[in-house]
XYZ file of C-alpha atoms in Angstrom:
625
model
C 100.759 140.581 115.177
C 97.338 142.088 115.885
C 95.448 139.664 113.590
C 97.080 136.710 115.365
C 96.080 137.937 118.794
C 92.529 138.634 117.563
C 92.173 135.089 116.235
C 93.729 133.555 119.366
C 91.386 135.527 121.617
C 88.368 134.500 119.543
C 89.386 130.833 119.669
C 89.778 131.009 123.444
C 86.403 132.668 123.960
C 84.114 131.160 121.310
C 83.468 128.299 123.750
C 84.722 130.014 126.901
C 83.246 127.532 129.359
C 85.066 124.552 127.884
C 88.251 126.544 127.374
C 88.320 127.695 131.020
C 87.493 124.226 132.335
C 90.288 122.775 130.214
C 92.681 125.440 131.436
C 91.701 124.877 135.070
C 92.353 121.177 134.591
C 95.807 121.837 133.161
C 96.878 124.381 135.797
C 97.138 121.751 138.584
C 99.415 119.720 136.311
C 101.943 122.554 136.558
C 101.247 123.556 140.169
C 101.180 120.144 141.890
C 105.027 119.800 141.679
C 105.212 122.649 144.248
C 103.874 120.219 146.838
C 106.242 117.517 145.636
C 109.259 119.763 146.174
C 108.167 120.678 149.700
C 107.684 117.006 150.562
C 111.163 116.195 149.257
C 112.634 119.032 151.315
C 111.121 117.601 154.499
C 112.119 114.040 153.595
C 115.788 114.794 152.861
C 116.138 117.026 155.892
C 114.951 114.112 158.005
C 117.198 111.590 156.256
C 120.248 113.868 156.632
C 119.555 114.432 160.312
C 118.949 118.133 159.896
C 115.483 117.600 161.307
C 114.674 114.903 163.859
C 111.953 112.413 162.948
C 111.207 108.723 163.126
C 111.006 106.065 160.426
C 107.223 106.272 160.319
C 107.316 109.979 159.491
C 109.782 109.320 156.658
C 107.563 106.585 155.257
C 104.542 108.890 155.387
C 106.526 111.520 153.476
C 107.473 108.937 150.836
C 103.828 107.930 150.527
C 102.823 111.582 150.277
C 105.317 112.136 147.431
C 103.974 109.101 145.562
C 100.415 110.299 146.131
C 101.240 113.748 144.716
C 102.624 112.189 141.518
C 99.646 109.815 141.157
C 97.206 112.701 141.483
C 99.186 114.667 138.913
C 99.090 111.722 136.486
C 95.316 111.358 136.820
C 94.795 115.084 136.254
C 96.950 114.866 133.093
C 94.735 112.098 131.684
C 91.516 114.034 132.366
C 92.955 117.346 131.122
C 94.301 115.773 127.932
C 90.939 114.178 127.142
C 89.130 117.467 127.602
C 91.813 119.491 125.774
C 91.573 117.354 122.649
C 87.871 118.211 122.397
C 88.531 121.958 122.595
C 91.401 121.704 120.080
C 89.174 119.951 117.559
C 86.363 122.464 118.090
C 88.683 125.433 117.544
C 90.145 123.901 114.384
C 86.632 123.178 113.098
C 85.643 126.812 113.617
C 88.552 128.106 111.500
C 88.001 125.560 108.752
C 84.256 126.143 108.570
C 84.736 129.919 108.309
C 87.324 129.534 105.547
C 85.057 127.148 103.635
C 82.081 129.458 104.130
C 84.028 132.291 102.548
C 85.165 130.173 99.617
C 81.701 128.818 98.895
C 79.420 131.769 99.606
C 81.365 135.034 99.522
C 80.389 137.603 96.941
C 82.373 138.230 93.804
C 83.459 136.044 90.860
C 83.981 132.432 91.844
C 87.202 132.320 89.831
C 88.718 134.843 92.245
C 87.630 133.031 95.422
C 90.083 130.148 95.144
C 93.253 131.628 93.661
C 95.359 128.627 94.674
C 95.292 124.979 93.640
C 92.966 122.629 95.548
C 95.962 120.769 96.956
C 97.475 123.926 98.386
C 94.115 124.909 99.839
C 93.871 121.526 101.567
C 97.381 122.000 102.971
C 96.386 125.363 104.381
C 93.248 123.924 105.941
C 95.349 121.224 107.595
C 98.706 122.739 108.542
C 97.954 126.425 108.982
C 94.856 125.791 111.065
C 96.957 123.527 113.311
C 99.568 126.292 113.732
C 96.964 128.841 114.834
C 95.241 126.501 117.289
C 98.577 125.300 118.705
C 99.588 128.901 119.404
C 96.314 129.521 121.252
C 96.658 126.253 123.129
C 100.185 127.231 124.200
C 98.691 130.025 126.311
C 97.413 127.452 128.803
C 100.848 125.888 129.239
C 102.427 129.321 129.507
C 99.946 130.367 132.205
C 100.538 127.172 134.175
C 104.320 127.331 134.004
C 104.264 131.023 134.914
C 102.086 130.337 137.953
C 104.443 127.558 139.061
C 107.508 129.722 138.461
C 106.149 132.637 140.536
C 105.299 130.382 143.480
C 108.501 128.332 143.203
C 110.733 131.396 142.974
C 109.004 132.916 145.990
C 109.699 129.747 148.016
C 113.287 129.544 146.749
C 113.946 133.241 147.419
C 112.815 132.797 151.011
C 115.497 130.114 151.358
C 118.386 131.734 149.422
C 117.846 134.867 147.283
C 121.329 134.769 145.701
C 120.943 131.230 144.366
C 117.444 132.110 143.114
C 118.716 135.141 141.160
C 121.471 133.017 139.642
C 118.814 130.626 138.411
C 116.590 133.347 136.919
C 119.205 135.282 134.931
C 119.852 132.572 132.278
C 116.096 132.320 131.692
C 115.927 136.054 130.989
C 118.752 135.651 128.470
C 116.803 132.847 126.768
C 113.755 135.098 126.450
C 115.792 137.913 124.874
C 117.407 135.548 122.370
C 114.022 134.098 121.471
C 112.594 137.520 120.734
C 115.640 138.458 118.633
C 115.260 135.369 116.419
C 111.499 135.654 115.943
C 111.629 137.198 112.455
C 114.119 134.606 111.217
C 111.841 131.841 112.458
C 108.875 133.494 110.727
C 110.660 133.711 107.349
C 111.809 130.115 107.405
C 108.424 128.819 108.510
C 106.651 130.804 105.799
C 108.872 129.320 103.104
C 108.507 125.821 104.544
C 104.715 126.050 104.543
C 104.607 127.467 100.998
C 106.824 124.718 99.580
C 104.973 122.031 101.536
C 101.691 123.252 100.053
C 103.281 123.200 96.584
C 104.071 119.501 96.999
C 100.505 118.746 98.134
C 99.125 120.718 95.191
C 101.337 118.941 92.672
C 100.417 115.501 94.038
C 96.752 116.419 93.607
C 97.415 117.506 90.033
C 99.247 114.247 89.329
C 96.263 112.191 90.475
C 93.905 114.381 88.458
C 96.048 114.215 85.313
C 97.045 110.530 85.250
C 95.514 109.990 81.815
C 97.218 113.033 80.282
C 100.595 112.041 81.773
C 100.212 108.447 80.563
C 99.216 109.324 77.004
C 102.051 111.867 76.757
C 104.630 109.380 78.036
C 105.596 111.919 80.705
C 105.781 109.607 83.726
C 109.524 110.076 84.287
C 109.326 113.846 83.851
C 106.376 114.087 86.234
C 108.162 112.041 88.894
C 111.343 114.078 88.493
C 109.390 117.273 88.985
C 107.819 115.782 92.107
C 111.306 114.944 93.387
C 112.420 118.511 92.708
C 109.431 119.854 94.655
C 110.253 117.497 97.511
C 113.913 118.509 97.551
C 112.982 122.168 97.889
C 110.415 121.354 100.568
C 112.920 119.177 102.459
C 115.579 121.893 102.464
C 113.076 124.490 103.666
C 111.646 122.121 106.303
C 115.122 121.320 107.616
C 115.940 125.020 107.925
C 112.595 125.690 109.613
C 113.109 122.838 112.073
C 116.715 123.880 112.633
C 115.639 127.416 113.539
C 113.066 126.216 116.072
C 115.391 123.518 117.464
C 118.216 126.041 117.856
C 115.877 128.276 119.828
C 114.839 125.308 121.927
C 118.492 124.308 122.388
C 119.405 127.813 123.552
C 116.580 127.629 126.071
C 117.722 124.211 127.279
C 121.318 125.366 127.538
C 120.403 128.304 129.745
C 118.524 125.905 132.004
C 121.586 123.680 132.328
C 123.706 126.746 133.089
C 121.214 127.692 135.777
C 121.465 124.256 137.373
C 125.261 124.515 137.365
C 125.131 127.914 139.040
C 122.774 126.542 141.684
C 125.214 123.760 142.493
C 128.227 126.097 142.585
C 126.541 128.595 144.881
C 124.843 125.970 147.044
C 128.072 124.156 147.952
C 129.613 126.940 150.125
C 126.203 127.738 151.615
C 125.821 124.114 152.655
C 129.274 124.119 154.260
C 128.255 127.169 156.293
C 125.032 125.463 157.386
C 122.790 128.030 155.727
C 121.680 125.624 153.003
C 120.462 122.132 153.906
C 120.302 118.907 151.917
C 116.540 119.302 151.900
C 116.893 122.806 150.439
C 119.133 121.399 147.709
C 116.565 118.678 146.980
C 113.819 121.325 146.743
C 115.924 123.533 144.441
C 116.895 120.584 142.260
C 113.284 119.450 142.056
C 112.050 122.932 141.179
C 114.787 123.536 138.637
C 113.538 120.583 136.628
C 110.034 122.027 136.534
C 111.236 125.593 136.068
C 112.727 124.498 132.750
C 109.138 124.416 131.491
C 108.889 128.203 131.803
C 111.670 129.152 129.373
C 110.610 126.300 127.114
C 107.019 127.574 127.132
C 108.268 131.092 126.494
C 110.455 129.797 123.671
C 107.548 127.804 122.226
C 105.306 130.865 122.366
C 108.022 132.964 120.722
C 108.456 130.666 117.754
C 104.761 129.741 117.537
C 103.794 133.413 117.341
C 105.490 134.046 113.964
C 104.290 130.652 112.754
C 100.729 131.561 113.701
C 101.121 134.942 111.998
C 102.132 133.181 108.787
C 99.191 130.787 109.163
C 96.609 133.543 109.690
C 97.942 135.435 106.680
C 97.771 132.335 104.464
C 94.265 131.423 105.621
C 92.896 134.935 105.065
C 94.411 134.998 101.572
C 92.464 131.827 100.889
C 89.238 133.672 101.760
C 87.412 136.363 99.829
C 89.462 139.535 99.229
C 87.294 141.726 101.457
C 87.470 139.334 104.448
C 90.070 139.402 107.214
C 91.150 137.679 110.422
C 87.944 138.981 111.981
C 85.871 136.884 109.552
C 88.214 133.910 109.917
C 87.682 133.675 113.680
C 84.073 134.860 114.033
C 81.756 132.382 115.755
C 79.281 131.598 112.972
C 77.752 128.468 114.452
C 79.673 125.192 114.675
C 77.423 122.352 115.819
C 79.716 119.833 117.508
C 77.335 118.222 119.973
C 74.192 120.288 119.631
C 71.651 119.282 117.016
C 72.262 121.329 113.858
C 69.387 123.397 112.479
C 67.111 121.781 109.938
C 67.911 122.259 106.269
C 65.705 125.083 104.984
C 62.923 124.012 102.673
C 63.276 124.980 99.006
C 61.696 128.347 98.271
C 58.160 128.326 97.019
C 56.788 130.625 94.374
C 53.575 130.946 96.362
C 55.375 132.575 99.283
C 58.364 134.354 97.819
C 61.010 135.862 100.083
C 62.173 139.337 99.267
C 65.974 139.045 99.347
C 67.942 139.317 96.135
C 71.241 140.446 94.756
C 69.650 143.211 92.721
C 71.062 146.621 93.458
C 68.540 148.627 95.453
C 68.920 151.801 97.522
C 66.577 150.487 100.198
C 67.806 146.903 100.447
C 71.481 146.026 99.952
C 72.183 142.655 98.355
C 72.668 139.629 100.559
C 76.257 138.504 101.033
C 75.695 134.804 100.603
C 73.235 131.975 100.173
C 70.988 130.963 97.274
C 68.452 133.532 96.119
C 64.700 133.132 96.281
C 62.922 131.584 93.346
C 61.329 134.870 92.315
C 61.726 137.527 95.054
C 61.586 141.223 94.212
C 63.370 140.415 90.959
C 60.344 138.570 89.626
C 60.242 135.695 87.188
C 62.584 136.063 84.233
C 61.220 138.207 81.457
C 64.502 139.410 79.993
C 68.169 139.043 80.933
C 70.296 141.710 79.348
C 74.059 142.299 79.323
C 75.647 145.419 77.894
C 79.282 146.111 77.118
C 80.682 142.994 78.820
C 84.458 143.225 78.779
C 86.777 140.573 80.201
C 90.550 140.335 79.922
C 92.381 137.076 80.527
C 95.768 137.352 82.195
C 95.603 141.117 82.534
C 95.477 141.871 78.806
C 95.039 138.697 76.770
C 92.021 137.461 74.879
C 88.573 137.727 76.374
C 85.507 139.820 75.556
C 85.339 143.340 74.228
C 82.044 145.217 74.647
C 79.686 142.275 74.059
C 75.916 142.812 74.308
C 73.484 139.958 74.922
C 69.698 139.854 75.341
C 67.890 136.672 76.413
C 64.099 136.856 76.531
C 61.794 134.516 78.394
C 60.767 131.492 76.347
C 63.674 131.831 73.918
C 66.311 129.319 72.841
C 69.503 131.340 72.342
C 72.718 129.836 70.965
C 76.131 131.493 71.258
C 78.529 130.167 68.621
C 81.949 130.951 67.234
C 85.353 129.512 66.509
C 87.635 128.108 69.188
C 88.928 130.989 71.310
C 86.231 133.411 70.194
C 85.023 133.969 73.796
C 81.901 131.801 73.996
C 82.654 130.194 77.365
C 84.048 133.464 78.673
C 80.732 135.152 77.847
C 78.501 132.748 79.776
C 80.927 132.536 82.710
C 81.098 136.329 82.936
C 77.313 136.541 82.656
C 76.934 134.140 85.612
C 79.502 135.991 87.718
C 82.115 133.246 87.468
C 84.672 135.636 85.961
C 85.440 139.233 86.996
C 84.196 141.937 84.643
C 86.488 144.725 83.544
C 83.469 146.638 82.269
C 79.802 146.128 81.498
C 76.431 145.741 83.214
C 73.944 142.917 83.690
C 70.224 143.439 84.289
C 67.383 141.078 85.227
C 64.007 142.367 84.035
C 65.548 145.818 83.623
C 66.986 146.010 87.141
C 70.790 146.003 87.501
C 72.344 142.911 89.054
C 75.108 144.010 91.394
C 76.617 140.582 92.000
C 75.598 137.983 89.383
C 77.652 135.328 91.193
C 75.164 135.294 94.073
C 72.072 136.212 92.036
C 72.109 133.936 88.992
C 71.913 130.715 90.997
C 69.181 128.069 91.281
C 66.314 128.503 91.060
C 66.895 131.526 88.811
C 69.646 129.952 86.709
C 71.419 126.595 86.513
C 74.677 125.986 84.658
C 75.940 122.863 82.885
C 79.611 123.619 82.288
C 81.816 122.739 79.352
C 84.038 120.538 81.533
C 81.834 118.234 83.638
C 82.774 118.043 87.329
C 81.646 114.924 89.142
C 82.604 113.714 92.601
C 83.589 110.188 93.602
C 80.111 109.641 95.032
C 76.911 108.013 93.844
C 75.028 109.374 90.853
C 72.199 110.449 93.159
C 74.582 112.542 95.270
C 76.207 113.980 92.143
C 72.821 114.993 90.793
C 71.457 116.538 93.964
C 74.524 117.985 95.749
C 72.340 118.412 98.835
C 69.173 119.486 96.996
C 66.021 118.046 98.635
C 64.379 116.584 95.515
C 61.879 113.771 95.082
C 62.408 110.627 93.018
C 59.918 111.996 90.473
C 61.966 115.191 90.053
C 65.143 113.152 89.619
C 63.480 110.851 87.080
C 62.227 113.835 85.065
C 65.696 115.430 84.985
C 67.318 112.125 83.968
C 64.816 111.717 81.131
C 65.273 115.290 79.884
C 69.031 114.663 79.810
C 68.504 111.517 77.704
C 70.209 109.429 80.385
C 67.430 107.053 81.429
C 68.564 104.132 79.249
C 72.152 104.372 80.462
C 70.919 104.510 84.058
C 68.696 101.470 83.576
C 71.700 99.478 82.330
C 73.645 100.162 85.527
C 73.061 97.445 88.182
C 73.177 99.946 91.050
C 71.162 102.633 89.270
C 71.424 105.975 91.061
C 73.649 104.231 93.636
C 76.401 103.797 91.041
C 79.615 105.489 92.164
C 80.925 107.822 89.461
C 84.555 107.693 90.583
C 86.945 110.682 90.733
C 85.787 113.223 88.141
C 83.369 110.649 86.736
C 86.145 108.311 85.585
C 83.793 105.266 85.683
C 81.448 106.855 83.159
C 81.947 107.596 79.484
C 82.432 111.165 78.337
C 78.888 111.353 76.991
C 77.413 109.912 80.175
C 79.350 112.409 82.301
C 78.029 115.303 80.208
C 74.433 114.102 80.489
C 74.740 113.643 84.255
C 75.933 117.257 84.373
C 72.897 118.288 82.322
C 70.565 116.342 84.658
C 72.156 118.065 87.664
C 71.187 121.440 86.193
C 67.744 120.284 85.080
C 66.730 118.796 88.444
C 66.932 122.321 89.867
C 64.099 123.378 87.523
C 65.744 126.734 86.727
C 64.111 129.770 85.209
C 67.132 129.993 82.886
C 69.169 126.963 81.787
C 72.714 127.773 80.658
C 74.518 124.999 78.762
C 78.139 125.285 77.634
C 79.016 122.981 74.720
C 77.458 120.027 76.506
C 77.067 117.842 73.429
C 80.768 117.670 72.512
C 81.080 113.977 73.514
C 77.643 112.876 72.228
C 76.822 111.111 68.999
C 74.506 112.934 66.590
C 71.376 110.891 67.463
C 71.766 111.256 71.230
C 72.469 114.956 70.836
C 69.300 115.531 68.793
C 67.263 113.599 71.352
C 68.762 115.718 74.162
C 67.884 119.015 72.482
C 64.426 117.754 71.449
C 63.591 117.016 75.065
C 65.095 120.181 76.548
C 63.497 122.412 73.917
C 60.151 120.629 74.163
C 59.696 119.886 77.879
C 62.613 121.527 79.654
C 63.036 125.033 81.103
C 61.291 127.805 79.229
C 64.438 129.818 78.603
C 67.685 128.249 77.401
C 71.066 129.810 76.672
C 73.419 127.422 74.860
C 77.037 127.589 73.777
C 77.358 125.301 70.755
C 78.497 125.018 67.158
C 76.429 121.902 66.440
C 73.581 121.742 63.915
C 71.120 120.190 66.363
C 71.339 123.217 68.649
C 71.647 125.905 65.956
C 68.596 124.686 64.058
C 66.412 125.090 67.164
C 67.665 128.562 68.022
C 65.320 131.538 68.081
C 68.442 133.700 68.216
C 72.058 132.936 67.308
C 74.879 135.176 68.578
C 78.105 134.799 66.590
C 81.368 135.711 68.345
C 84.641 136.376 66.570
C 87.768 137.165 68.625
C 85.786 138.464 71.576
C 83.337 140.631 69.617
C 79.820 140.069 68.258
C 80.080 139.346 64.521
C 76.353 138.850 64.045
C 73.080 138.054 65.756
C 69.636 136.902 64.649
C 67.887 133.771 63.331
C 70.100 131.152 61.718
C 68.650 131.650 58.242
C 69.307 135.398 58.237
C 72.854 134.950 59.534
C 73.699 132.424 56.846
C 72.845 135.142 54.333
C 74.351 138.183 56.061
C 77.228 136.939 58.258
C 80.375 135.506 56.587
C 81.642 134.101 59.894
C 78.380 132.194 60.400
C 78.570 130.763 56.884
C 82.138 129.610 57.490
C 81.246 127.980 60.818
C 78.155 126.298 59.351
C 80.059 124.868 56.394
C 82.793 123.526 58.660
C 80.216 121.929 60.944
C 78.390 120.266 58.063
C 81.636 118.658 56.941
C 82.541 117.604 60.506
C 79.170 116.029 61.284
C 79.076 114.264 57.927
C 82.445 112.757 58.799
C 81.162 111.667 62.216
C 78.138 109.936 60.692
C 80.278 108.231 58.069
C 82.778 107.101 60.693
C 80.007 105.890 63.004
């Protein structure tokens, strides 16, 4: 439970002033009923004749009781308004830290988000709420404890025996709550896991509507969703049943306590040692004392729930990060003005940070690298012995070497499944390496995932990823670029005519995953996104798969003629291969040949086979077009 308590303490103290003010506002909500009980004691003693007083005094006592409740109601409104602000701030802190880890932590990006996006969203929503609710419960527990101590002291001064009879059932409730804590934790963990599975599957359904429709799998997909929901429902019912049983046990002990008070108070009242006013005070306090065992019970079942939540959130983060990183105050700007976005790095004033291994300067943990830095402008990028295994032993790469020199146009080609995409993703740090080294200008790169980023390298992936935002936002993704830079990137990507035909231009909304664009348009927008970053090294993975032959040739003409100096391309198409200074042929994860295209067509059988197949395929495309 130590990680839970660490996170709860951090949440309470990251904005201590607001937390304490909120707590001080809530404490009177629990303490004010002490005054109400004392007023009732005086009022009923007067009405029963135990204490002499006139009508005016009784009316003043009634007014005082009403005033106490009005004040309490006003304090509740103010405290609730302030508490909602703190709750939202605490939740924002946890979510921002988890997102920071996912987006900027070191290591291969493929290992940073091991779960589906839907499940990650569920964790950000539900598990964050569980952690903050547990922390928030401390305020209620403090208030009810303060009331209970004062109330029990007052009650014990009136009748210690009746007071003890009231306390014993509450102790039993606390013991039972502690004994059932592990059972509550197990059921809540399963409920959260199955709930996240439903959210993840719904996200996959929305993302795969076209595939489901074309496969005629609507009924099967819906039946699987129903099965997920049935499992989630059963787990949720068991989770709710466990917490409700604990709450019911707490409530039952309270009712038993009230019964004992009545049984013991009756003979005391007959003997004159216990007045009607005392009974009114006890009855009033018993109602509020129920909050103590309920708060204890809530804390007892929220503790294992929060433990599950912290564990699930930290698993979502980078492997080397813990609850300490999850709850650290890293700067959440709720009302204060956030810092200005840093200006793009300039080659005239280069910073010195990099992700190159260096005995005197360890690599930075996150953030985009400088344009040049100590690493210098790209002269040569070299990989030796790159080995990657998919699924712990399946296909991948086996000892692949690659050398990309400045000013070169390098094409990696091969049959389907030969490891082309795996090679560039491993080179960019998007996949974990089992073995091998990567060097920039002869200096080892310790973490390529945080080094080979814009402005050093930009990547146009094989599967374009667009957001349901405007084309401008999809191109820039927060990059401060001018209209001239955008126009240049659009032209290099051979997208300017398509853009001109769109009524809203760069304001055109792409739709989820670019669904409002054609496949070729989506690929060229992805290319423009990489080109607008003006990288030292442009990496393109089979970008021309959805392009016609003429558009593809125009794209490569522009990139090779006016684009980045150094280009690394994954392709099997003639238009790319014919421009290559160097072709690297992969066959089942190994290098089958390397060199200029002409030499490979003479010396490499695999290259001849691929070239012949491509000639036939492109001839068929032109004939069909």
